[in-house]
Tab-separated table of C-alpha atoms and ligand atoms in Angstrom:
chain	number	residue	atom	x	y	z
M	1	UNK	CA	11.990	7.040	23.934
M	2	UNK	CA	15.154	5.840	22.799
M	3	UNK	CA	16.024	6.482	18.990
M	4	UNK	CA	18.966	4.476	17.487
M	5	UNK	CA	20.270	5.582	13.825
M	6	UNK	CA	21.433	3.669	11.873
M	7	UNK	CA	23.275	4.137	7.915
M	8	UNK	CA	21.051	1.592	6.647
M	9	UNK	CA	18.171	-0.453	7.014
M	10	UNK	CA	20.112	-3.776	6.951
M	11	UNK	CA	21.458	-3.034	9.737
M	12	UNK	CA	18.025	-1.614	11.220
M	13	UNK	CA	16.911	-4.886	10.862
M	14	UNK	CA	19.989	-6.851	12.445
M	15	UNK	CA	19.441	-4.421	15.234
M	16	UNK	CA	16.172	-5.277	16.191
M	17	UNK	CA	16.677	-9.023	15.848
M	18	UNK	CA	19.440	-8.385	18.162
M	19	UNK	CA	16.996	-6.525	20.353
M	20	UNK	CA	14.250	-9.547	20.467
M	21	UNK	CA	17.173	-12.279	20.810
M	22	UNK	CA	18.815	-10.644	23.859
M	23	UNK	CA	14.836	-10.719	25.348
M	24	UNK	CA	14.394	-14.152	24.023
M	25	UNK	CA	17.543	-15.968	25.602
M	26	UNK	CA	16.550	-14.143	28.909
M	27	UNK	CA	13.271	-15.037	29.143
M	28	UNK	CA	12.669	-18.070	26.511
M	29	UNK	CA	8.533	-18.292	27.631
M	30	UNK	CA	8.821	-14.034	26.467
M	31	UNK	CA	5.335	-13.532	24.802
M	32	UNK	CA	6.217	-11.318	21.335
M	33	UNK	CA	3.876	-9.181	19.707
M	34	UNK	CA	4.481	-9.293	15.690
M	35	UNK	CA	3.964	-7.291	12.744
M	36	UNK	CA	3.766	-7.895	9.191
M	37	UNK	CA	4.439	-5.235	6.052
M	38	UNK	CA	7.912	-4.862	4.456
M	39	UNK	CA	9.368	-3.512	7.622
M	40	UNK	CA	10.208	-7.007	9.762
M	41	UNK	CA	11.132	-9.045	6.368
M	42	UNK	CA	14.976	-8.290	7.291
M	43	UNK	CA	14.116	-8.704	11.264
M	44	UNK	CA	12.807	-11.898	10.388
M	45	UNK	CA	15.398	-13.244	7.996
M	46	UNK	CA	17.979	-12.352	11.058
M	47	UNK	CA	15.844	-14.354	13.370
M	48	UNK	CA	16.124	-17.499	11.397
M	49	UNK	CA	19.592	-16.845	10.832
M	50	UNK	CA	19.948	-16.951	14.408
M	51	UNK	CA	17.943	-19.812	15.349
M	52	UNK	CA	19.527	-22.174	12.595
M	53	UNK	CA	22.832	-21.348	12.906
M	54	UNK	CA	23.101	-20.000	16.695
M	55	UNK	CA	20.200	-22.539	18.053
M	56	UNK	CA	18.103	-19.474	19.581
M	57	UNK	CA	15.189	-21.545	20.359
M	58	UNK	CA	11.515	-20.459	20.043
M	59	UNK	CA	9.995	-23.569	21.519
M	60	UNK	CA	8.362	-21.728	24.232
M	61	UNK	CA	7.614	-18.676	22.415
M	62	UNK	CA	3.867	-17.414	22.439
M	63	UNK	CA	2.945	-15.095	19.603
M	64	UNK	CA	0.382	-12.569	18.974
M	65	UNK	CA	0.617	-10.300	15.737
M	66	UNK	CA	-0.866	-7.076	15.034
M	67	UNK	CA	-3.615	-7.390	12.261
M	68	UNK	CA	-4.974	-9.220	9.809
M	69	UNK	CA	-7.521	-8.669	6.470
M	70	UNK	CA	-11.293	-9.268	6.936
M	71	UNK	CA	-12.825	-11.326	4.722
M	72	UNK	CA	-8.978	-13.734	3.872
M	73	UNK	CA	-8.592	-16.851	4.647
M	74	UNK	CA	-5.238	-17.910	5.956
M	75	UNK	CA	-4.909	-19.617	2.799
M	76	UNK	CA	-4.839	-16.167	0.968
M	77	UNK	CA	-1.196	-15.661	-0.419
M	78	UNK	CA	-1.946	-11.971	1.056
M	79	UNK	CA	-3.721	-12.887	4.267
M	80	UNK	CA	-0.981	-11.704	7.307
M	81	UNK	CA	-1.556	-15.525	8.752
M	82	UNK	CA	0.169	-16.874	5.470
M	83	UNK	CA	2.928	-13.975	5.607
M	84	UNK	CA	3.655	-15.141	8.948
M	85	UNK	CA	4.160	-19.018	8.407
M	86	UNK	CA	5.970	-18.642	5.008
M	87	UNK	CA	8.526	-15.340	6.166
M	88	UNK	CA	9.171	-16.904	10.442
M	89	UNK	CA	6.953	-19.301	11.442
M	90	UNK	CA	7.815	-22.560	9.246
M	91	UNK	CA	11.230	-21.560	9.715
M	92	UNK	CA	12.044	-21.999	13.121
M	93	UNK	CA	10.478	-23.945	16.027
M	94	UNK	CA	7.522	-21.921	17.392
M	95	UNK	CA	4.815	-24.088	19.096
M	96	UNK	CA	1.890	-24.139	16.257
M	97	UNK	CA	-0.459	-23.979	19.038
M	98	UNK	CA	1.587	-20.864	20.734
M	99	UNK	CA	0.808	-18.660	17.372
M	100	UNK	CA	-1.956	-15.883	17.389
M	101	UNK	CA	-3.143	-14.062	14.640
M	102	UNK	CA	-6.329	-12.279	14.744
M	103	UNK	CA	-8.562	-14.323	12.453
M	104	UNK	CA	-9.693	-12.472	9.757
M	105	UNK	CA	-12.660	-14.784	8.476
M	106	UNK	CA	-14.015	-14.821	12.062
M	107	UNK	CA	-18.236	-15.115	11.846
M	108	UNK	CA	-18.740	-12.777	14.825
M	109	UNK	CA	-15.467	-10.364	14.840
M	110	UNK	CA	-16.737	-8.938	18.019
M	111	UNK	CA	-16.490	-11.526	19.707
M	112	UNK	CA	-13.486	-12.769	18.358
M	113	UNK	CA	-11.617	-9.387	19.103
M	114	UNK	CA	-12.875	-9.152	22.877
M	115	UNK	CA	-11.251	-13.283	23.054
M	116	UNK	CA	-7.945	-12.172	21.333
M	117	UNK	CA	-7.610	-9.072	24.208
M	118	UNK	CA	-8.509	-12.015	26.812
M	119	UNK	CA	-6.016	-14.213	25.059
M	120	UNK	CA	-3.132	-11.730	25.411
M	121	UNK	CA	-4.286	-11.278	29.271
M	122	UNK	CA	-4.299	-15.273	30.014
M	123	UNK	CA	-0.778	-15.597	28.782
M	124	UNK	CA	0.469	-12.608	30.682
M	125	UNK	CA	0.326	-9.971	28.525
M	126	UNK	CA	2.850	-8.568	25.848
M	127	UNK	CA	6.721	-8.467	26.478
M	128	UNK	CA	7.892	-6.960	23.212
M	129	UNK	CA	5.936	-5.664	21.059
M	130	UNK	CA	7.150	-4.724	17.181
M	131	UNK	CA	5.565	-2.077	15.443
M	132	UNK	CA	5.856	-0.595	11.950
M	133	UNK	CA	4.913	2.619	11.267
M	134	UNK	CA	2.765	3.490	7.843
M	135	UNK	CA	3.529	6.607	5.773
M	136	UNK	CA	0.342	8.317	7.923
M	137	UNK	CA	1.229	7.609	10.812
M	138	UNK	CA	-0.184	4.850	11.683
M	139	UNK	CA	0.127	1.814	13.833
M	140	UNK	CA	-0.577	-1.595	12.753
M	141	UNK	CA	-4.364	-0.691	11.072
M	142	UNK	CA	-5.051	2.091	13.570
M	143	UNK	CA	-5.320	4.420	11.163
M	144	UNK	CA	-5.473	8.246	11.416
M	145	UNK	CA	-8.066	9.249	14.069
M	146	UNK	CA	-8.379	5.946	15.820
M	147	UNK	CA	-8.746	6.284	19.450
M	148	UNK	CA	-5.371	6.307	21.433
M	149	UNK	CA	-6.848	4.216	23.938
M	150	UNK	CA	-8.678	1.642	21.168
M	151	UNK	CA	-8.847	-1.840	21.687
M	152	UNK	CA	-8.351	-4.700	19.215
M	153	UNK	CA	-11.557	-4.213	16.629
M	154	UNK	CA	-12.499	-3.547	13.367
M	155	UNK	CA	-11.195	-0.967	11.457
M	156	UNK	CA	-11.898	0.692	7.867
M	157	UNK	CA	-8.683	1.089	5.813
M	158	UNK	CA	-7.932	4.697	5.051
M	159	UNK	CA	-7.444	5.346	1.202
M	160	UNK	CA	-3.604	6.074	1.481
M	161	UNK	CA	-3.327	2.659	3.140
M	162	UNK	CA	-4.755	0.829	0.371
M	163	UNK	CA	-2.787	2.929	-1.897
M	164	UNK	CA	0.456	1.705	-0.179
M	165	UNK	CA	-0.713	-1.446	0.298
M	166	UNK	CA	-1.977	-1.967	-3.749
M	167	UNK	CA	1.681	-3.056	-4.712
M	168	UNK	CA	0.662	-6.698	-2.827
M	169	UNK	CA	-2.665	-7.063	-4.777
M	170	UNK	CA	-3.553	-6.814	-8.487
M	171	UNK	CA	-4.712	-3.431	-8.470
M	172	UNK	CA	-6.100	-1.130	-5.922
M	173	UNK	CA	-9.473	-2.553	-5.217
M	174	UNK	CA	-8.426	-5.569	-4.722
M	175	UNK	CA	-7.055	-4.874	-1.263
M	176	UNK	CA	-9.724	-5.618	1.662
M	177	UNK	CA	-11.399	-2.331	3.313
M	178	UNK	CA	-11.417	-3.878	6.494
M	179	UNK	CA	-8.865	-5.157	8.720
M	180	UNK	CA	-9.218	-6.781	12.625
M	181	UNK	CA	-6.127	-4.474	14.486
M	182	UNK	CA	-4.978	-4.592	18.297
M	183	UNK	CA	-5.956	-1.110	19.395
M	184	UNK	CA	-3.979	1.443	20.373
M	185	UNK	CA	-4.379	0.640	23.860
M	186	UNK	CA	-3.577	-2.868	23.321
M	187	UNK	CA	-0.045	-1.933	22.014
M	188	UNK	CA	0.376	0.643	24.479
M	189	UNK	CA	-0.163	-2.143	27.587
M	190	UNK	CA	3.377	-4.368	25.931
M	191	UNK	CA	5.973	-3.690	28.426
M	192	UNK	CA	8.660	-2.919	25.744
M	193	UNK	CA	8.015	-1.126	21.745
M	194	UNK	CA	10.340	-1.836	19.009
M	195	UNK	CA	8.840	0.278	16.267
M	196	UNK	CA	10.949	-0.304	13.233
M	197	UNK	CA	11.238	2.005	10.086
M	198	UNK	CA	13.538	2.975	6.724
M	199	UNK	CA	13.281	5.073	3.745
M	200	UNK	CA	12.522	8.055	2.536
M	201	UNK	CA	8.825	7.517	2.132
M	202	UNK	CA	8.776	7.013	6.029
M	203	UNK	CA	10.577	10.609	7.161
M	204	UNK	CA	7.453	12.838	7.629
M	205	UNK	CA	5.666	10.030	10.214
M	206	UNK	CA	8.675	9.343	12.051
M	207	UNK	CA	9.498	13.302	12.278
M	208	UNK	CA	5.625	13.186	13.881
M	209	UNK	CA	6.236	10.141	15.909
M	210	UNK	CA	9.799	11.395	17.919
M	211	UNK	CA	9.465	14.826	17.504
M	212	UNK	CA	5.652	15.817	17.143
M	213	UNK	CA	2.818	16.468	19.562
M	214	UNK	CA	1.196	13.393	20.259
M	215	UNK	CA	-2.030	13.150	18.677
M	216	UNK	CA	-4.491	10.770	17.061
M	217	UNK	CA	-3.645	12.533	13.600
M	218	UNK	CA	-0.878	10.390	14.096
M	219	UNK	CA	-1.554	7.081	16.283
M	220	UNK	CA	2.312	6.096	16.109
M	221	UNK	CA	2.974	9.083	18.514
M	222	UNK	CA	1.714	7.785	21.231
M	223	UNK	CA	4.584	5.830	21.758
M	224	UNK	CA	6.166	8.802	23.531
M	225	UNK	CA	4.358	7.853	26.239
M	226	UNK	CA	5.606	4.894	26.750
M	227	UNK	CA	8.135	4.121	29.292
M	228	UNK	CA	10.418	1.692	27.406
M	229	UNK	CA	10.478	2.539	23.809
M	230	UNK	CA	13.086	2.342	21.102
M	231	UNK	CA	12.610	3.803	17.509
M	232	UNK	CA	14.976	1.921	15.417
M	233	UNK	CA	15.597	3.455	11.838
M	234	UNK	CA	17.858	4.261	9.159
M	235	UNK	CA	19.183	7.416	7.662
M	236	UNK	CA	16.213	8.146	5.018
M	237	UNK	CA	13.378	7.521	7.817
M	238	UNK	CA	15.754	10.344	10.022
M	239	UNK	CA	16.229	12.675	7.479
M	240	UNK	CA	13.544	15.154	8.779
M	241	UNK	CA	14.380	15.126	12.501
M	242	UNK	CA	15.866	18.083	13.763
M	243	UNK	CA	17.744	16.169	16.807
M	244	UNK	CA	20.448	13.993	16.392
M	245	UNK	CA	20.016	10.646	17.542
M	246	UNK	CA	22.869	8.201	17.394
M	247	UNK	CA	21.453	5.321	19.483
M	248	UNK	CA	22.408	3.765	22.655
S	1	LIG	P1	5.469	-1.554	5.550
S	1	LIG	O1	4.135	-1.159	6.321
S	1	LIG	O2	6.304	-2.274	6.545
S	1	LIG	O3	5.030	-2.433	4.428
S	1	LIG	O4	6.085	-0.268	5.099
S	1	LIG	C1	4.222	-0.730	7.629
S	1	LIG	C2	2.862	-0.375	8.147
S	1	LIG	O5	1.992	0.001	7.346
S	1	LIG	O6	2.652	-0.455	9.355
């Protein structure tokens, strides 16, 4: 696992857009795995930079994010398919028909979540995959105790992730209780992580995730057994590590 450290998140974030550029002008038809949350918001804003002012192109992009709500349309100003088009998507020129986004009002999610794993297959499987990391530990909505080796399905949201996830909604019990996430597994099969993280609030997973044993207590830290990892984060997500990591 490579960790890179950086003084703030700004730059976390210009750091990983220069990450999934460099993989984008190499291999233009790359197939990204996205995330949604505060984390990628800077990423993002980068990435349009880039592709407005630079020309990186997107045209033969495929996408695939992480997760979306049960039960929101993509209408929903909360619902991860609008986050997407309003924050990257209507901003640079991805193929409409190369977007995925698990589809949270499917009628039979089963089936839907066994199509979206086929999907990812069909088109060759992940090349980069971002990841946030939640203040639990976990990874897009496998939450504490999921099964390192899950696949994408249902899950229940875990109280603290509603909690942290309340400031998007009206109040508390507003936000949905269940979510359609890429397992574990899933994540685990991209041939490159990018998990992306900053503040203070973020310290005690990441000092789990690089430093900790990995366990399902803490889904995020299986990504120390992946072969091409990087952990990009600033100064407040390091400040419990007891290594020094200062990047490439
Ligand atoms: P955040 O969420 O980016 O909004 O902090 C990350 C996550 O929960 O995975």
């Amino acid at each position: 696992m490579l960790v890179v450290t950086k003084d703030n998140f700004d730059e976390v974030s210009k750091e990983a857009a220069k990450l999934l550029a460099t993989l984008l002008r190499r291999k233009p038809d790359c197939v990204l795995g996205l995330a949604t949350g505060s984390t990628p918001l800077g990423m993002y804003k980068e990435l349009i930079r880039l592709h407005k002012e630079e020309g990186l192109d997107f045209s033969k992009v495929i996408t695939f994010n992480l997760d979306e709500y049960v039960g929101l349309p993509p209408s929903h100003s909360q619902s991860y398919h609008y986050f997407m088009w309003e924050n990257l998507f209507k901003h640079i020129n991805v193929d409409p028909r190369h977007v995925h986004i698990p589809m949270g009002m499917a009628e039979n999610i089963d089936e839907f979540c066994q199509w979206y794993e086929e999907k990812i297959e069909e088109c060759g499987g992940i090349d980069l995959q971002i990841l946030g990391i939640g203040a639990n530990g976990h990874i897009a909505f496998n939450e504490p105790g999921s099964s390192l080796g899950s696949r994408t399905r249902i899950k229940t949201l875990s109280d603290k992730t509603c909690e942290d996830n309340a400031r998007f909604f009206e109040n508390k019990d507003e936000v949905p209780r269940y979510a359609i996430t890429m397992g574990v597994g899933t994540i685990m099969q991209a041939r490159e992580l990018l998990l992306m993280a900053g503040g203070a609030a973020k310290a005690d997973a990441i000092k789990a995730t690089v430093e900790g044993p990995v366990m399902a207590k803490y889904p995020a830290t299986i990504v120390q057994l992946h072969q091409f990892a990087t952990v990009v984060i600033d100064s407040a997500a390091a400040s419990k590590l007891d290594g020094s990591y200062s990047g490439f």
